[in-house]
Amino acid sequence: MAVTDETLVYLDECGIPQNLYRESGWAPRGEEVFGKRTGKREKKLNLIAAYDGHSLKSPFLYEGVMNTALFNTYLTEFLLPVLTPGQIVVMDNATFHKSAETRRLIESKGCQLWFLPPYSPQLNPIEHLWAVLKRQVKRFQHQFASLTETLDFIFQNIPLFKGDSTVNSNYPYYYLNTNNNLIVQLYMNITIVRCS
């Protein structure tokens, strides 16, 4: 099978600080720009998603740290249902990506698992998407009460993050709290779904 851009699906995680704001602004010549910013450290929200070169696939927000169990749950519940046989999942060498169960899950869908060379994040196109996402968060954060509301707005209104509009432009993304007992399915209206 030939490897084409359509067969490659890049997967990665990123952390988004709760207090991510623009660090520059406009002011009259000779005047400094000042803005409010908290001095305390706040928790980050983490995001995992896949990118096929056209759109973001299966975005999933979570607090805390990723581990093998959570990663494999993400694969099973969110990513594998949108993959098609023959696709190649490309990811970095994080420890939780390398379990035998992870490989088995991906291969059971008829897909292949490829790893990037160590210390080569620049080879993963989704890294550029994360940079754009963080710029959009900086742009819109001040308009919303929380980071999840900001991300909800971005995922619903910024074309790069809306998903494949020919399939479903209002796809959900999911939020898992640190207690691992709630998944919040976020649309413009928030629905809480209990999971066992």
JSON list of C-alpha atoms in Angstrom, two decimals:
[
{"chain": "A", "resi": 1, "resn": "MET", "atom": "CA", "xyz": [0.00, 0.00, 0.00]},
{"chain": "A", "resi": 2, "resn": "ALA", "atom": "CA", "xyz": [1.31, 3.44, -0.92]},
{"chain": "A", "resi": 3, "resn": "VAL", "atom": "CA", "xyz": [1.67, 6.06, 1.77]},
{"chain": "A", "resi": 4, "resn": "THR", "atom": "CA", "xyz": [-0.17, 9.26, 0.87]},
{"chain": "A", "resi": 5, "resn": "ASP", "atom": "CA", "xyz": [-1.22, 12.34, 2.80]},
{"chain": "A", "resi": 6, "resn": "GLU", "atom": "CA", "xyz": [-4.71, 10.82, 3.05]},
{"chain": "A", "resi": 7, "resn": "THR", "atom": "CA", "xyz": [-3.42, 7.72, 4.83]},
{"chain": "A", "resi": 8, "resn": "LEU", "atom": "CA", "xyz": [-1.45, 9.58, 7.54]},
{"chain": "A", "resi": 9, "resn": "VAL", "atom": "CA", "xyz": [-3.17, 10.55, 10.79]},
{"chain": "A", "resi": 10, "resn": "TYR", "atom": "CA", "xyz": [-1.01, 12.46, 13.29]},
{"chain": "A", "resi": 11, "resn": "LEU", "atom": "CA", "xyz": [-1.83, 12.18, 16.97]},
{"chain": "A", "resi": 12, "resn": "ASP", "atom": "CA", "xyz": [-0.51, 14.30, 19.84]},
{"chain": "A", "resi": 13, "resn": "GLU", "atom": "CA", "xyz": [-1.32, 15.90, 23.18]},
{"chain": "A", "resi": 14, "resn": "CYS", "atom": "CA", "xyz": [-0.87, 19.51, 24.27]},
{"chain": "A", "resi": 15, "resn": "GLY", "atom": "CA", "xyz": [-1.36, 21.46, 27.48]},
{"chain": "A", "resi": 16, "resn": "ILE", "atom": "CA", "xyz": [-3.29, 24.72, 27.53]},
{"chain": "A", "resi": 17, "resn": "PRO", "atom": "CA", "xyz": [-2.80, 27.00, 30.55]},
{"chain": "A", "resi": 18, "resn": "GLN", "atom": "CA", "xyz": [-5.98, 28.45, 32.07]},
{"chain": "A", "resi": 19, "resn": "ASN", "atom": "CA", "xyz": [-4.46, 31.94, 32.02]},
{"chain": "A", "resi": 20, "resn": "LEU", "atom": "CA", "xyz": [-3.14, 32.11, 28.46]},
{"chain": "A", "resi": 21, "resn": "TYR", "atom": "CA", "xyz": [-3.39, 35.70, 27.25]},
{"chain": "A", "resi": 22, "resn": "ARG", "atom": "CA", "xyz": [-1.83, 37.86, 24.57]},
{"chain": "A", "resi": 23, "resn": "GLU", "atom": "CA", "xyz": [1.51, 39.25, 25.63]},
{"chain": "A", "resi": 24, "resn": "SER", "atom": "CA", "xyz": [1.51, 42.30, 23.37]},
{"chain": "A", "resi": 25, "resn": "GLY", "atom": "CA", "xyz": [-0.94, 44.98, 22.29]},
{"chain": "A", "resi": 26, "resn": "TRP", "atom": "CA", "xyz": [-1.36, 48.36, 20.67]},
{"chain": "A", "resi": 27, "resn": "ALA", "atom": "CA", "xyz": [-0.62, 51.65, 22.42]},
{"chain": "A", "resi": 28, "resn": "PRO", "atom": "CA", "xyz": [0.17, 55.20, 21.36]},
{"chain": "A", "resi": 29, "resn": "ARG", "atom": "CA", "xyz": [3.81, 55.75, 20.47]},
{"chain": "A", "resi": 30, "resn": "GLY", "atom": "CA", "xyz": [5.97, 56.04, 23.56]},
{"chain": "A", "resi": 31, "resn": "GLU", "atom": "CA", "xyz": [3.41, 54.46, 25.91]},
{"chain": "A", "resi": 32, "resn": "GLU", "atom": "CA", "xyz": [3.58, 50.96, 27.39]},
{"chain": "A", "resi": 33, "resn": "VAL", "atom": "CA", "xyz": [0.76, 48.45, 27.24]},
{"chain": "A", "resi": 34, "resn": "PHE", "atom": "CA", "xyz": [-0.39, 46.98, 30.55]},
{"chain": "A", "resi": 35, "resn": "GLY", "atom": "CA", "xyz": [-2.78, 44.11, 31.18]},
{"chain": "A", "resi": 36, "resn": "LYS", "atom": "CA", "xyz": [-4.01, 42.14, 34.15]},
{"chain": "A", "resi": 37, "resn": "ARG", "atom": "CA", "xyz": [-2.62, 38.68, 34.77]},
{"chain": "A", "resi": 38, "resn": "THR", "atom": "CA", "xyz": [-2.80, 36.46, 37.81]},
{"chain": "A", "resi": 39, "resn": "GLY", "atom": "CA", "xyz": [0.42, 35.65, 39.59]},
{"chain": "A", "resi": 40, "resn": "LYS", "atom": "CA", "xyz": [-0.69, 32.24, 40.82]},
{"chain": "A", "resi": 41, "resn": "ARG", "atom": "CA", "xyz": [-0.20, 29.02, 38.93]},
{"chain": "A", "resi": 42, "resn": "GLU", "atom": "CA", "xyz": [-3.37, 27.55, 37.57]},
{"chain": "A", "resi": 43, "resn": "LYS", "atom": "CA", "xyz": [-4.13, 24.06, 36.35]},
{"chain": "A", "resi": 44, "resn": "LYS", "atom": "CA", "xyz": [-3.74, 23.31, 32.69]},
{"chain": "A", "resi": 45, "resn": "LEU", "atom": "CA", "xyz": [-6.29, 21.62, 30.53]},
{"chain": "A", "resi": 46, "resn": "ASN", "atom": "CA", "xyz": [-4.78, 18.99, 28.30]},
{"chain": "A", "resi": 47, "resn": "LEU", "atom": "CA", "xyz": [-5.98, 18.17, 24.83]},
{"chain": "A", "resi": 48, "resn": "ILE", "atom": "CA", "xyz": [-5.40, 15.07, 22.73]},
{"chain": "A", "resi": 49, "resn": "ALA", "atom": "CA", "xyz": [-6.54, 14.85, 19.13]},
{"chain": "A", "resi": 50, "resn": "ALA", "atom": "CA", "xyz": [-5.61, 13.52, 15.72]},
{"chain": "A", "resi": 51, "resn": "TYR", "atom": "CA", "xyz": [-5.03, 15.51, 12.53]},
{"chain": "A", "resi": 52, "resn": "ASP", "atom": "CA", "xyz": [-5.36, 14.09, 9.03]},
{"chain": "A", "resi": 53, "resn": "GLY", "atom": "CA", "xyz": [-3.98, 17.11, 7.18]},
{"chain": "A", "resi": 54, "resn": "HIS", "atom": "CA", "xyz": [-7.46, 18.56, 6.67]},
{"chain": "A", "resi": 55, "resn": "SER", "atom": "CA", "xyz": [-9.24, 18.64, 10.00]},
{"chain": "A", "resi": 56, "resn": "LEU", "atom": "CA", "xyz": [-8.96, 17.87, 13.68]},
{"chain": "A", "resi": 57, "resn": "LYS", "atom": "CA", "xyz": [-10.31, 14.44, 14.64]},
{"chain": "A", "resi": 58, "resn": "SER", "atom": "CA", "xyz": [-11.66, 13.28, 18.00]},
{"chain": "A", "resi": 59, "resn": "PRO", "atom": "CA", "xyz": [-10.53, 16.15, 20.27]},
{"chain": "A", "resi": 60, "resn": "PHE", "atom": "CA", "xyz": [-10.57, 15.16, 23.94]},
{"chain": "A", "resi": 61, "resn": "LEU", "atom": "CA", "xyz": [-9.90, 17.48, 26.89]},
{"chain": "A", "resi": 62, "resn": "TYR", "atom": "CA", "xyz": [-8.68, 16.15, 30.22]},
{"chain": "A", "resi": 63, "resn": "GLU", "atom": "CA", "xyz": [-7.21, 17.40, 33.48]},
{"chain": "A", "resi": 64, "resn": "GLY", "atom": "CA", "xyz": [-4.18, 15.78, 35.03]},
{"chain": "A", "resi": 65, "resn": "VAL", "atom": "CA", "xyz": [-1.71, 13.50, 33.31]},
{"chain": "A", "resi": 66, "resn": "MET", "atom": "CA", "xyz": [-2.14, 11.05, 30.48]},
{"chain": "A", "resi": 67, "resn": "ASN", "atom": "CA", "xyz": [-1.41, 7.40, 31.16]},
{"chain": "A", "resi": 68, "resn": "THR", "atom": "CA", "xyz": [-1.70, 4.18, 29.18]},
{"chain": "A", "resi": 69, "resn": "ALA", "atom": "CA", "xyz": [-5.18, 3.33, 30.47]},
{"chain": "A", "resi": 70, "resn": "LEU", "atom": "CA", "xyz": [-6.61, 6.76, 29.62]},
{"chain": "A", "resi": 71, "resn": "PHE", "atom": "CA", "xyz": [-4.83, 6.78, 26.25]},
{"chain": "A", "resi": 72, "resn": "ASN", "atom": "CA", "xyz": [-6.24, 3.38, 25.29]},
{"chain": "A", "resi": 73, "resn": "THR", "atom": "CA", "xyz": [-9.70, 4.49, 26.41]},
{"chain": "A", "resi": 74, "resn": "TYR", "atom": "CA", "xyz": [-9.34, 7.54, 24.16]},
{"chain": "A", "resi": 75, "resn": "LEU", "atom": "CA", "xyz": [-8.36, 5.29, 21.25]},
{"chain": "A", "resi": 76, "resn": "THR", "atom": "CA", "xyz": [-11.24, 2.86, 21.81]},
{"chain": "A", "resi": 77, "resn": "GLU", "atom": "CA", "xyz": [-14.01, 5.37, 22.48]},
{"chain": "A", "resi": 78, "resn": "PHE", "atom": "CA", "xyz": [-13.08, 8.32, 20.29]},
{"chain": "A", "resi": 79, "resn": "LEU", "atom": "CA", "xyz": [-10.32, 7.87, 17.70]},
{"chain": "A", "resi": 80, "resn": "LEU", "atom": "CA", "xyz": [-10.76, 4.33, 16.37]},
{"chain": "A", "resi": 81, "resn": "PRO", "atom": "CA", "xyz": [-14.43, 4.87, 15.39]},
{"chain": "A", "resi": 82, "resn": "VAL", "atom": "CA", "xyz": [-13.39, 7.66, 12.97]},
{"chain": "A", "resi": 83, "resn": "LEU", "atom": "CA", "xyz": [-10.38, 5.86, 11.45]},
{"chain": "A", "resi": 84, "resn": "THR", "atom": "CA", "xyz": [-10.67, 3.82, 8.28]},
{"chain": "A", "resi": 85, "resn": "PRO", "atom": "CA", "xyz": [-8.71, 0.64, 7.57]},
{"chain": "A", "resi": 86, "resn": "GLY", "atom": "CA", "xyz": [-5.40, 1.34, 5.87]},
{"chain": "A", "resi": 87, "resn": "GLN", "atom": "CA", "xyz": [-4.69, 4.60, 7.68]},
{"chain": "A", "resi": 88, "resn": "ILE", "atom": "CA", "xyz": [-1.38, 5.07, 9.49]},
{"chain": "A", "resi": 89, "resn": "VAL", "atom": "CA", "xyz": [-1.44, 6.57, 12.98]},
{"chain": "A", "resi": 90, "resn": "VAL", "atom": "CA", "xyz": [1.74, 8.58, 13.58]},
{"chain": "A", "resi": 91, "resn": "MET", "atom": "CA", "xyz": [2.70, 9.64, 17.11]},
{"chain": "A", "resi": 92, "resn": "ASP", "atom": "CA", "xyz": [5.67, 10.50, 19.28]},
{"chain": "A", "resi": 93, "resn": "ASN", "atom": "CA", "xyz": [7.51, 8.14, 21.61]},
{"chain": "A", "resi": 94, "resn": "ALA", "atom": "CA", "xyz": [5.68, 8.97, 24.84]},
{"chain": "A", "resi": 95, "resn": "THR", "atom": "CA", "xyz": [5.74, 6.00, 27.19]},
{"chain": "A", "resi": 96, "resn": "PHE", "atom": "CA", "xyz": [1.96, 5.67, 27.27]},
{"chain": "A", "resi": 97, "resn": "HIS", "atom": "CA", "xyz": [1.90, 5.36, 23.44]},
{"chain": "A", "resi": 98, "resn": "LYS", "atom": "CA", "xyz": [4.06, 2.25, 23.43]},
{"chain": "A", "resi": 99, "resn": "SER", "atom": "CA", "xyz": [2.02, -0.45, 25.14]},
{"chain": "A", "resi": 100, "resn": "ALA", "atom": "CA", "xyz": [1.26, -3.73, 23.37]},
{"chain": "A", "resi": 101, "resn": "GLU", "atom": "CA", "xyz": [-2.45, -3.04, 23.93]},
{"chain": "A", "resi": 102, "resn": "THR", "atom": "CA", "xyz": [-2.16, 0.29, 22.09]},
{"chain": "A", "resi": 103, "resn": "ARG", "atom": "CA", "xyz": [-0.61, -1.42, 19.07]},
{"chain": "A", "resi": 104, "resn": "ARG", "atom": "CA", "xyz": [-3.22, -4.19, 19.19]},
{"chain": "A", "resi": 105, "resn": "LEU", "atom": "CA", "xyz": [-6.11, -1.69, 19.28]},
{"chain": "A", "resi": 106, "resn": "ILE", "atom": "CA", "xyz": [-4.82, 0.27, 16.29]},
{"chain": "A", "resi": 107, "resn": "GLU", "atom": "CA", "xyz": [-3.99, -2.83, 14.25]},
{"chain": "A", "resi": 108, "resn": "SER", "atom": "CA", "xyz": [-7.40, -4.38, 15.06]},
{"chain": "A", "resi": 109, "resn": "LYS", "atom": "CA", "xyz": [-8.94, -1.49, 13.10]},
{"chain": "A", "resi": 110, "resn": "GLY", "atom": "CA", "xyz": [-6.78, -2.39, 10.08]},
{"chain": "A", "resi": 111, "resn": "CYS", "atom": "CA", "xyz": [-4.46, 0.57, 10.64]},
{"chain": "A", "resi": 112, "resn": "GLN", "atom": "CA", "xyz": [-0.72, 0.78, 11.18]},
{"chain": "A", "resi": 113, "resn": "LEU", "atom": "CA", "xyz": [1.16, 2.44, 14.03]},
{"chain": "A", "resi": 114, "resn": "TRP", "atom": "CA", "xyz": [4.27, 4.48, 13.24]},
{"chain": "A", "resi": 115, "resn": "PHE", "atom": "CA", "xyz": [6.45, 6.37, 15.71]},
{"chain": "A", "resi": 116, "resn": "LEU", "atom": "CA", "xyz": [8.28, 9.60, 14.98]},
{"chain": "A", "resi": 117, "resn": "PRO", "atom": "CA", "xyz": [12.04, 9.65, 15.57]},
{"chain": "A", "resi": 118, "resn": "PRO", "atom": "CA", "xyz": [12.90, 10.58, 19.18]},
{"chain": "A", "resi": 119, "resn": "TYR", "atom": "CA", "xyz": [12.99, 14.32, 19.96]},
{"chain": "A", "resi": 120, "resn": "SER", "atom": "CA", "xyz": [11.45, 15.29, 16.60]},
{"chain": "A", "resi": 121, "resn": "PRO", "atom": "CA", "xyz": [8.20, 17.16, 17.34]},
{"chain": "A", "resi": 122, "resn": "GLN", "atom": "CA", "xyz": [8.80, 19.34, 14.27]},
{"chain": "A", "resi": 123, "resn": "LEU", "atom": "CA", "xyz": [7.95, 16.30, 12.12]},
{"chain": "A", "resi": 124, "resn": "ASN", "atom": "CA", "xyz": [4.41, 16.16, 13.50]},
{"chain": "A", "resi": 125, "resn": "PRO", "atom": "CA", "xyz": [2.10, 18.62, 11.64]},
{"chain": "A", "resi": 126, "resn": "ILE", "atom": "CA", "xyz": [-0.36, 18.68, 14.55]},
{"chain": "A", "resi": 127, "resn": "GLU", "atom": "CA", "xyz": [2.25, 20.69, 16.51]},
{"chain": "A", "resi": 128, "resn": "HIS", "atom": "CA", "xyz": [1.56, 23.61, 14.15]},
{"chain": "A", "resi": 129, "resn": "LEU", "atom": "CA", "xyz": [-2.14, 23.19, 14.82]},
{"chain": "A", "resi": 130, "resn": "TRP", "atom": "CA", "xyz": [-1.50, 23.43, 18.57]},
{"chain": "A", "resi": 131, "resn": "ALA", "atom": "CA", "xyz": [0.38, 26.71, 18.02]},
{"chain": "A", "resi": 132, "resn": "VAL", "atom": "CA", "xyz": [-2.59, 28.10, 16.07]},
{"chain": "A", "resi": 133, "resn": "LEU", "atom": "CA", "xyz": [-5.00, 26.88, 18.76]},
{"chain": "A", "resi": 134, "resn": "LYS", "atom": "CA", "xyz": [-3.03, 28.64, 21.51]},
{"chain": "A", "resi": 135, "resn": "ARG", "atom": "CA", "xyz": [-3.01, 31.86, 19.47]},
{"chain": "A", "resi": 136, "resn": "GLN", "atom": "CA", "xyz": [-6.79, 31.61, 19.13]},
{"chain": "A", "resi": 137, "resn": "VAL", "atom": "CA", "xyz": [-7.14, 31.00, 22.88]},
{"chain": "A", "resi": 138, "resn": "LYS", "atom": "CA", "xyz": [-5.07, 34.13, 23.53]},
{"chain": "A", "resi": 139, "resn": "ARG", "atom": "CA", "xyz": [-7.28, 36.03, 21.10]},
{"chain": "A", "resi": 140, "resn": "PHE", "atom": "CA", "xyz": [-10.64, 35.01, 22.61]},
{"chain": "A", "resi": 141, "resn": "GLN", "atom": "CA", "xyz": [-9.92, 34.07, 26.26]},
{"chain": "A", "resi": 142, "resn": "HIS", "atom": "CA", "xyz": [-10.92, 37.47, 27.64]},
{"chain": "A", "resi": 143, "resn": "GLN", "atom": "CA", "xyz": [-14.42, 37.12, 26.15]},
{"chain": "A", "resi": 144, "resn": "PHE", "atom": "CA", "xyz": [-15.36, 33.98, 28.11]},
{"chain": "A", "resi": 145, "resn": "ALA", "atom": "CA", "xyz": [-15.63, 32.95, 31.75]},
{"chain": "A", "resi": 146, "resn": "SER", "atom": "CA", "xyz": [-13.60, 29.77, 31.39]},
{"chain": "A", "resi": 147, "resn": "LEU", "atom": "CA", "xyz": [-11.09, 28.04, 29.16]},
{"chain": "A", "resi": 148, "resn": "THR", "atom": "CA", "xyz": [-13.60, 25.33, 28.26]},
{"chain": "A", "resi": 149, "resn": "GLU", "atom": "CA", "xyz": [-16.03, 28.00, 27.01]},
{"chain": "A", "resi": 150, "resn": "THR", "atom": "CA", "xyz": [-13.23, 29.57, 24.96]},
{"chain": "A", "resi": 151, "resn": "LEU", "atom": "CA", "xyz": [-12.31, 26.22, 23.44]},
{"chain": "A", "resi": 152, "resn": "ASP", "atom": "CA", "xyz": [-15.97, 25.48, 22.76]},
{"chain": "A", "resi": 153, "resn": "PHE", "atom": "CA", "xyz": [-16.23, 28.75, 20.82]},
{"chain": "A", "resi": 154, "resn": "ILE", "atom": "CA", "xyz": [-13.03, 28.02, 18.86]},
{"chain": "A", "resi": 155, "resn": "PHE", "atom": "CA", "xyz": [-14.10, 24.47, 17.97]},
{"chain": "A", "resi": 156, "resn": "GLN", "atom": "CA", "xyz": [-17.49, 25.73, 16.78]},
{"chain": "A", "resi": 157, "resn": "ASN", "atom": "CA", "xyz": [-16.40, 28.87, 14.90]},
{"chain": "A", "resi": 158, "resn": "ILE", "atom": "CA", "xyz": [-12.80, 28.69, 13.65]},
{"chain": "A", "resi": 159, "resn": "PRO", "atom": "CA", "xyz": [-12.79, 26.72, 10.36]},
{"chain": "A", "resi": 160, "resn": "LEU", "atom": "CA", "xyz": [-9.51, 24.92, 11.02]},
{"chain": "A", "resi": 161, "resn": "PHE", "atom": "CA", "xyz": [-10.95, 23.39, 14.21]},
{"chain": "A", "resi": 162, "resn": "LYS", "atom": "CA", "xyz": [-14.54, 22.76, 13.10]},
{"chain": "A", "resi": 163, "resn": "GLY", "atom": "CA", "xyz": [-13.85, 19.32, 11.68]},
{"chain": "A", "resi": 164, "resn": "ASP", "atom": "CA", "xyz": [-14.83, 18.01, 8.28]},
{"chain": "A", "resi": 165, "resn": "SER", "atom": "CA", "xyz": [-17.88, 20.09, 7.38]},
{"chain": "A", "resi": 166, "resn": "THR", "atom": "CA", "xyz": [-18.97, 17.55, 4.76]},
{"chain": "A", "resi": 167, "resn": "VAL", "atom": "CA", "xyz": [-19.44, 14.98, 7.52]},
{"chain": "A", "resi": 168, "resn": "ASN", "atom": "CA", "xyz": [-20.44, 16.83, 10.68]},
{"chain": "A", "resi": 169, "resn": "SER", "atom": "CA", "xyz": [-19.41, 20.39, 11.43]},
{"chain": "A", "resi": 170, "resn": "ASN", "atom": "CA", "xyz": [-20.72, 20.20, 15.00]},
{"chain": "A", "resi": 171, "resn": "TYR", "atom": "CA", "xyz": [-18.83, 17.16, 16.20]},
{"chain": "A", "resi": 172, "resn": "PRO", "atom": "CA", "xyz": [-18.46, 16.91, 19.95]},
{"chain": "A", "resi": 173, "resn": "TYR", "atom": "CA", "xyz": [-15.33, 17.11, 21.95]},
{"chain": "A", "resi": 174, "resn": "TYR", "atom": "CA", "xyz": [-15.12, 15.65, 25.40]},
{"chain": "A", "resi": 175, "resn": "TYR", "atom": "CA", "xyz": [-13.89, 16.75, 28.80]},
{"chain": "A", "resi": 176, "resn": "LEU", "atom": "CA", "xyz": [-12.74, 14.31, 31.48]},
{"chain": "A", "resi": 177, "resn": "ASN", "atom": "CA", "xyz": [-12.24, 15.62, 34.99]},
{"chain": "A", "resi": 178, "resn": "THR", "atom": "CA", "xyz": [-9.52, 14.43, 37.35]},
{"chain": "A", "resi": 179, "resn": "ASN", "atom": "CA", "xyz": [-11.93, 12.12, 39.18]},
{"chain": "A", "resi": 180, "resn": "ASN", "atom": "CA", "xyz": [-12.36, 10.15, 35.92]},
{"chain": "A", "resi": 181, "resn": "ASN", "atom": "CA", "xyz": [-16.07, 9.83, 36.60]},
{"chain": "A", "resi": 182, "resn": "LEU", "atom": "CA", "xyz": [-17.54, 12.52, 34.39]},
{"chain": "A", "resi": 183, "resn": "ILE", "atom": "CA", "xyz": [-17.33, 13.11, 30.70]},
{"chain": "A", "resi": 184, "resn": "VAL", "atom": "CA", "xyz": [-18.74, 16.45, 29.71]},
{"chain": "A", "resi": 185, "resn": "GLN", "atom": "CA", "xyz": [-19.78, 16.51, 26.08]},
{"chain": "A", "resi": 186, "resn": "LEU", "atom": "CA", "xyz": [-19.31, 20.08, 24.95]},
{"chain": "A", "resi": 187, "resn": "TYR", "atom": "CA", "xyz": [-21.31, 21.79, 22.24]},
{"chain": "A", "resi": 188, "resn": "MET", "atom": "CA", "xyz": [-22.60, 25.34, 22.41]},
{"chain": "A", "resi": 189, "resn": "ASN", "atom": "CA", "xyz": [-24.79, 23.90, 25.18]},
{"chain": "A", "resi": 190, "resn": "ILE", "atom": "CA", "xyz": [-23.02, 21.71, 27.71]},
{"chain": "A", "resi": 191, "resn": "THR", "atom": "CA", "xyz": [-24.38, 18.24, 28.43]},
{"chain": "A", "resi": 192, "resn": "ILE", "atom": "CA", "xyz": [-23.02, 16.13, 31.27]},
{"chain": "A", "resi": 193, "resn": "VAL", "atom": "CA", "xyz": [-22.84, 12.40, 30.64]},
{"chain": "A", "resi": 194, "resn": "ARG", "atom": "CA", "xyz": [-22.07, 10.04, 33.52]},
{"chain": "A", "resi": 195, "resn": "CYS", "atom": "CA", "xyz": [-19.76, 7.17, 32.72]},
{"chain": "A", "resi": 196, "resn": "SER", "atom": "CA", "xyz": [-18.98, 4.13, 34.82]}
]
